[in-house]
JSON list of C-alpha atoms in Angstrom, two decimals:
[
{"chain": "A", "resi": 273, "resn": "UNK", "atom": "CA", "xyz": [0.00, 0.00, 0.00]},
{"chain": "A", "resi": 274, "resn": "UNK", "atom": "CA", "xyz": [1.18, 3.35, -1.02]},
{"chain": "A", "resi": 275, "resn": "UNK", "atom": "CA", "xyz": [0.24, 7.07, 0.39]},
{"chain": "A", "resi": 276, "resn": "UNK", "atom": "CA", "xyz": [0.67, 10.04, -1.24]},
{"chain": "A", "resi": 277, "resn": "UNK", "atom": "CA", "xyz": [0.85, 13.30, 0.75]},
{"chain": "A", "resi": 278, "resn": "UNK", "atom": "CA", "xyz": [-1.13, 16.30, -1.48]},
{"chain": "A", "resi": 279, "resn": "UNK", "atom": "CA", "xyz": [-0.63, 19.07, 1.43]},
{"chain": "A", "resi": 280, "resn": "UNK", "atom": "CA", "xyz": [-0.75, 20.34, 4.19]},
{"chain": "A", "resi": 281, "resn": "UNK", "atom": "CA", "xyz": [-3.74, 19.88, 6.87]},
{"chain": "A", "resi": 282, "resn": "UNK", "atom": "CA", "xyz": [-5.68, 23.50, 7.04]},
{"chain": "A", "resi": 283, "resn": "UNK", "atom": "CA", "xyz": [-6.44, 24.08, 10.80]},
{"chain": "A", "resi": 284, "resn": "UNK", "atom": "CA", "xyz": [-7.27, 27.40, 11.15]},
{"chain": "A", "resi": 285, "resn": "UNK", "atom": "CA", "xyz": [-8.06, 29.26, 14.96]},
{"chain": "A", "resi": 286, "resn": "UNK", "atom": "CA", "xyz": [-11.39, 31.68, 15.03]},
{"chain": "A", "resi": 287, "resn": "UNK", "atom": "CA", "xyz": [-11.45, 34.06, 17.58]},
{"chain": "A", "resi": 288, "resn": "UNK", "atom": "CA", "xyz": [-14.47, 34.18, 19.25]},
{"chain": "A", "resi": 289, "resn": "UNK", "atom": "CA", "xyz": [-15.21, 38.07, 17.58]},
{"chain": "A", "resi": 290, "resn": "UNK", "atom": "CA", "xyz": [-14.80, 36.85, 14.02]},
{"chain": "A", "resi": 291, "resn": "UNK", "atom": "CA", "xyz": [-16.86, 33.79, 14.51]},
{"chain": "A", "resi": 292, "resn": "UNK", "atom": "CA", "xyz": [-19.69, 36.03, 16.16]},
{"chain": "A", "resi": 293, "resn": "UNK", "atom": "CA", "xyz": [-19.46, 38.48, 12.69]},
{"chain": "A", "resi": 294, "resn": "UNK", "atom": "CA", "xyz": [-19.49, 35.58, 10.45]},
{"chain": "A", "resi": 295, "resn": "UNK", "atom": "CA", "xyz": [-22.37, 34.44, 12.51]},
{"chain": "A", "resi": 296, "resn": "UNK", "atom": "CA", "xyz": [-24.00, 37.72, 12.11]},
{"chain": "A", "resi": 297, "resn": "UNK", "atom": "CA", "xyz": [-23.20, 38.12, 8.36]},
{"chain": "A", "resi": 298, "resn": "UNK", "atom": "CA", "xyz": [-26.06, 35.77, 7.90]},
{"chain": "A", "resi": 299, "resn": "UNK", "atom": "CA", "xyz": [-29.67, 37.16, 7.17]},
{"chain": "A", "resi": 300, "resn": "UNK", "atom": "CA", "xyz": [-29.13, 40.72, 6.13]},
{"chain": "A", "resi": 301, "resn": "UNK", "atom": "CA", "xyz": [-29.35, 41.44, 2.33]},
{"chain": "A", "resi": 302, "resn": "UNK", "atom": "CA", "xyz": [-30.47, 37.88, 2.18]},
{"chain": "A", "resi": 303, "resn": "UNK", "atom": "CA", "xyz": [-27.42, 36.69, 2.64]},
{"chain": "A", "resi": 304, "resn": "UNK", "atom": "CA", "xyz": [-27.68, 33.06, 2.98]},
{"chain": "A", "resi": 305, "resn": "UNK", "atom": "CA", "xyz": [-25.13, 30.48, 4.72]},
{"chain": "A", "resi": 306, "resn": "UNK", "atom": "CA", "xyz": [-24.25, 28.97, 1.95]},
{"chain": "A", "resi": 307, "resn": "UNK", "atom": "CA", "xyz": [-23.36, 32.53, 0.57]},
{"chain": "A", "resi": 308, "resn": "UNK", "atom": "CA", "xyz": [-22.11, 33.30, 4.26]},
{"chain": "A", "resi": 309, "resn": "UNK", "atom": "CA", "xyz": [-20.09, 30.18, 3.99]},
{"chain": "A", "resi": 310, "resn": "UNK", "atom": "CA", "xyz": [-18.41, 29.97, 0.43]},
{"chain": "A", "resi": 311, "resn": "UNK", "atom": "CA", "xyz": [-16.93, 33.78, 1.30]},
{"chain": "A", "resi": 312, "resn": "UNK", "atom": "CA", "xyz": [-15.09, 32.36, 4.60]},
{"chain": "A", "resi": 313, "resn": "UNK", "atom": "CA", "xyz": [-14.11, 28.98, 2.91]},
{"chain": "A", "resi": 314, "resn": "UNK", "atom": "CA", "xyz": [-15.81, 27.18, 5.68]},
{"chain": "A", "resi": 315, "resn": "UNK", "atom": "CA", "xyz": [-18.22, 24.58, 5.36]},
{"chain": "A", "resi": 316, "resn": "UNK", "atom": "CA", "xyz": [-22.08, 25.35, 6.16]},
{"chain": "A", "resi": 317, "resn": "UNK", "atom": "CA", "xyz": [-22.06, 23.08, 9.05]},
{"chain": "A", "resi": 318, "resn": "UNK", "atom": "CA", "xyz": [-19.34, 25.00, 10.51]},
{"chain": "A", "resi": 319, "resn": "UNK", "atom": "CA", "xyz": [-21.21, 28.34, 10.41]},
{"chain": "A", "resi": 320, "resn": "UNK", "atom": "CA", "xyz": [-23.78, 26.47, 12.61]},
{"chain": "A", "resi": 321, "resn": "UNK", "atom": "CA", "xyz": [-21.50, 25.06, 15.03]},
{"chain": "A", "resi": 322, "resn": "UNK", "atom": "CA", "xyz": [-20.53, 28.85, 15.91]},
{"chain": "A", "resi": 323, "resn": "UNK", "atom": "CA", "xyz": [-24.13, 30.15, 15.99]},
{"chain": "A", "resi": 324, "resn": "UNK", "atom": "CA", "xyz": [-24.40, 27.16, 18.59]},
{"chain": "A", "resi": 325, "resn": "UNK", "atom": "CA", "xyz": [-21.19, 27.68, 20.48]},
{"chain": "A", "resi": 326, "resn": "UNK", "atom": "CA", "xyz": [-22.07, 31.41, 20.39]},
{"chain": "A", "resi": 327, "resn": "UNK", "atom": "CA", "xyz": [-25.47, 31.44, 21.49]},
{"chain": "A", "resi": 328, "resn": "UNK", "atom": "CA", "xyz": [-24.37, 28.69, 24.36]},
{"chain": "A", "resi": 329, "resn": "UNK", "atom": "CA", "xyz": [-21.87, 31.19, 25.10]},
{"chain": "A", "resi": 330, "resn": "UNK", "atom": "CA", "xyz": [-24.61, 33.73, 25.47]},
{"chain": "A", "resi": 331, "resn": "UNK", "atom": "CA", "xyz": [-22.30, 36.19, 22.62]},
{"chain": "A", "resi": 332, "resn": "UNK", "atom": "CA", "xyz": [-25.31, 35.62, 19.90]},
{"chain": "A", "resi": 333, "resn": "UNK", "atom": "CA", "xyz": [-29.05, 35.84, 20.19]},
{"chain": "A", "resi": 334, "resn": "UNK", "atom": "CA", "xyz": [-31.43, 34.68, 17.66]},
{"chain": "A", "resi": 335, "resn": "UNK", "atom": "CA", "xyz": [-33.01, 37.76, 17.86]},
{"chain": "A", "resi": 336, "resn": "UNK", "atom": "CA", "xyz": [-31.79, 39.97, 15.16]},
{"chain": "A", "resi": 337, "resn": "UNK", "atom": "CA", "xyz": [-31.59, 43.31, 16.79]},
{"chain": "A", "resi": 338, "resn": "UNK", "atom": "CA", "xyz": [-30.25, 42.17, 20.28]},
{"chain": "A", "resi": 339, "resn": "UNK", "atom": "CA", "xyz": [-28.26, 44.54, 22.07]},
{"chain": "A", "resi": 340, "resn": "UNK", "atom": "CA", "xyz": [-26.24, 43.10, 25.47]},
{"chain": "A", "resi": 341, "resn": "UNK", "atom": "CA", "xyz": [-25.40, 46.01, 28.06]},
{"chain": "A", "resi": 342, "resn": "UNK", "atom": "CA", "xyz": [-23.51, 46.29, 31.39]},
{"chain": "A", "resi": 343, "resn": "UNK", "atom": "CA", "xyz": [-25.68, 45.83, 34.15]},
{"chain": "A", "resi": 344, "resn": "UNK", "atom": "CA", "xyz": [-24.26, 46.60, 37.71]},
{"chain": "A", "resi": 345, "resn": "UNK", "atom": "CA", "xyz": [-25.89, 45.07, 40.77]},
{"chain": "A", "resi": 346, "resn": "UNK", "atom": "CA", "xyz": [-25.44, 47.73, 43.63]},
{"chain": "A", "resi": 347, "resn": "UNK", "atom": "CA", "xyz": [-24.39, 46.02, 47.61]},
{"chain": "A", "resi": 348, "resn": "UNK", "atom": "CA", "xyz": [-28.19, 47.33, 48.23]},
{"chain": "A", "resi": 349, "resn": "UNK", "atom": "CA", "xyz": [-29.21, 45.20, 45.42]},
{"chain": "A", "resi": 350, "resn": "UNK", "atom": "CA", "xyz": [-30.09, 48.17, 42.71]},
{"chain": "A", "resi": 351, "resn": "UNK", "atom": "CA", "xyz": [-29.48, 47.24, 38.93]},
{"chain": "A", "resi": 352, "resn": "UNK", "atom": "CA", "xyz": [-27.42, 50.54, 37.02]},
{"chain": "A", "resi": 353, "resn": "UNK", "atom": "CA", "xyz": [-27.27, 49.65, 33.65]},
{"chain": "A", "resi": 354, "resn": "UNK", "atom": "CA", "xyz": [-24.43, 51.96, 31.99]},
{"chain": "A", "resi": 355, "resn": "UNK", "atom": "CA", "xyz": [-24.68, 54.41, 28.89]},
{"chain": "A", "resi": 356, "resn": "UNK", "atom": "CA", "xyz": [-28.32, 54.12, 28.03]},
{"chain": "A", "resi": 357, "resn": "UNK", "atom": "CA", "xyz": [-27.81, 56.85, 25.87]},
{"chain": "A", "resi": 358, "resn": "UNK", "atom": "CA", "xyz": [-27.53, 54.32, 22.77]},
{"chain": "A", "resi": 359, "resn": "UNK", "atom": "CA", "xyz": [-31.11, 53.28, 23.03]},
{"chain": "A", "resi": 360, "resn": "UNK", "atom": "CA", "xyz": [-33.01, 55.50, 20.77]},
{"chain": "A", "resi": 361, "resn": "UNK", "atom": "CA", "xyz": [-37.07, 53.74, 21.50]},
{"chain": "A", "resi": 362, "resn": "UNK", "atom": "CA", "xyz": [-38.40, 51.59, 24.23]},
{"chain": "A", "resi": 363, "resn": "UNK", "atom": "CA", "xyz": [-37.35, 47.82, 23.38]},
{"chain": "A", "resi": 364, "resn": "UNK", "atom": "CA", "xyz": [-38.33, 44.13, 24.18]},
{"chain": "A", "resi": 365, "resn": "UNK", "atom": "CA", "xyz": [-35.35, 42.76, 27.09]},
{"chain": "A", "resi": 366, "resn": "UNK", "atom": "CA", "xyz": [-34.81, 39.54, 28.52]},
{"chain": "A", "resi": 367, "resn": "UNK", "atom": "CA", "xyz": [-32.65, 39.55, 31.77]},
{"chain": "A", "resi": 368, "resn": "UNK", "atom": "CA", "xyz": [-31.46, 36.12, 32.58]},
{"chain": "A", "resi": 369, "resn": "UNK", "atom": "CA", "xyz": [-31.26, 35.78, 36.40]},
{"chain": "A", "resi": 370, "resn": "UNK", "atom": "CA", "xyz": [-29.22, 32.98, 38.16]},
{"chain": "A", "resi": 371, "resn": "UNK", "atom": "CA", "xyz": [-31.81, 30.83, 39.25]},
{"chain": "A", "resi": 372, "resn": "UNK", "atom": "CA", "xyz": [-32.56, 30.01, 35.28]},
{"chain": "A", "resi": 373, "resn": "UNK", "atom": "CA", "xyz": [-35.44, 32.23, 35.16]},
{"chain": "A", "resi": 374, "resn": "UNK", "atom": "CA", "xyz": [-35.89, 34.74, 32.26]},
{"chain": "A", "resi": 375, "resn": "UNK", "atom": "CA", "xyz": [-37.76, 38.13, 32.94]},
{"chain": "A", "resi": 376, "resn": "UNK", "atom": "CA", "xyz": [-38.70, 40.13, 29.71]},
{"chain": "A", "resi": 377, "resn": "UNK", "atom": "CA", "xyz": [-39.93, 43.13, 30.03]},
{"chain": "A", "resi": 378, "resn": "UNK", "atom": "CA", "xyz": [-39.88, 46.71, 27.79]},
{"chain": "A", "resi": 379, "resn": "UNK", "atom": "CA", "xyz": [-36.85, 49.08, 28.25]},
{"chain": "A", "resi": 380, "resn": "UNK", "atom": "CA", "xyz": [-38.93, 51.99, 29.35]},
{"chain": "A", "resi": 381, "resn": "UNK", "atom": "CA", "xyz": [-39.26, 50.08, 32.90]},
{"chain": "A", "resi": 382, "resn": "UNK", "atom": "CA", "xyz": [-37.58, 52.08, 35.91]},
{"chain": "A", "resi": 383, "resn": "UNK", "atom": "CA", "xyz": [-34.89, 50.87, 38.05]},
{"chain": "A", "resi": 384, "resn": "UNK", "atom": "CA", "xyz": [-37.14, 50.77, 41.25]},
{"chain": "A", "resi": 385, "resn": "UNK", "atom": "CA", "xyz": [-39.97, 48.78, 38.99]},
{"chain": "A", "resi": 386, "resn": "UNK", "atom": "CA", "xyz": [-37.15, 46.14, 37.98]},
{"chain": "A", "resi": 387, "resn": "UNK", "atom": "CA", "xyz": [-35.66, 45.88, 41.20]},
{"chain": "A", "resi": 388, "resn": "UNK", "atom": "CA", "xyz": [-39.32, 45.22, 42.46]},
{"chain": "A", "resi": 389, "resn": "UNK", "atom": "CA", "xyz": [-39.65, 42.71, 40.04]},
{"chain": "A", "resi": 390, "resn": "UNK", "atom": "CA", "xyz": [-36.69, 40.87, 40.83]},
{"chain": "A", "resi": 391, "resn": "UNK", "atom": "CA", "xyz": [-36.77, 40.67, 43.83]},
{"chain": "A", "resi": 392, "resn": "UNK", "atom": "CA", "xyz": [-40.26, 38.96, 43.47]},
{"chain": "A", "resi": 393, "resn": "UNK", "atom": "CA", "xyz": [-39.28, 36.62, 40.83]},
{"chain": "A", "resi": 394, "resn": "UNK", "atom": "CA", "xyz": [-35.93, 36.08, 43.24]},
{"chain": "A", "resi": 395, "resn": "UNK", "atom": "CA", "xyz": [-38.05, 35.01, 46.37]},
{"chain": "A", "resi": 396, "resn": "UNK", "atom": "CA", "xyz": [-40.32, 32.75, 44.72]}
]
């Protein structure tokens, strides 16, 4: 039996930003993944392996229009989210709390109102 070597194995490293724009390069324009996928020379099937990895990650949301912000729990237990200022009209949110529970609620809420509301969802 006889081998023949015709190169070199390509392994290359993704960073966990370029995944997340390939990832995201999907859908507008109708872009599809094969379209998505033939640009990056990757396969299909590895353009869903990083939407997995980032959404278990918590870097990607299926939601189109997500946008992730700091949010700062206080000692007294008082959520400051930082530099609201980019948030042009009230929007959907989903806070994932450490008990596994998800709270959505609209961006126009108050701090006191959320606090309120976590704290319920907290003690239950």
């Amino acid at each position: 039996m006889r081998g023949e070597i015709l190169g070199f194995e390509r392994r290359r490293r993704w960073s966990d930003e370029e995944k997340l724009g390939i990832v995201m390069s999907v859908g507008p324009n109708k872009t599809t993944v094969t379209q998505v996928a033939q640009r990056h020379d990757v396969t299909r099937q590895q353009i869903y392996a990083c939407r997995h990895e980032m959404k278990k990650k918590g870097l990607w949301s299926p939601d189109g229009g997500a946008l992730f912000l700091p949010l700062d729990i206080s000692a007294h237990g008082v959520p400051a989210i930082a530099d609201t200022s980019t948030i042009a009209a009230p929007m959907a949110v989903e806070l994932r709390l450490r008990n596994g529970r998800s709270l959505h609620f609209d961006s126009s809420m108050t701090a006191v109102a959320l606090t309120q509301l976590i704290r319920a969802v907290e003690a239950v």
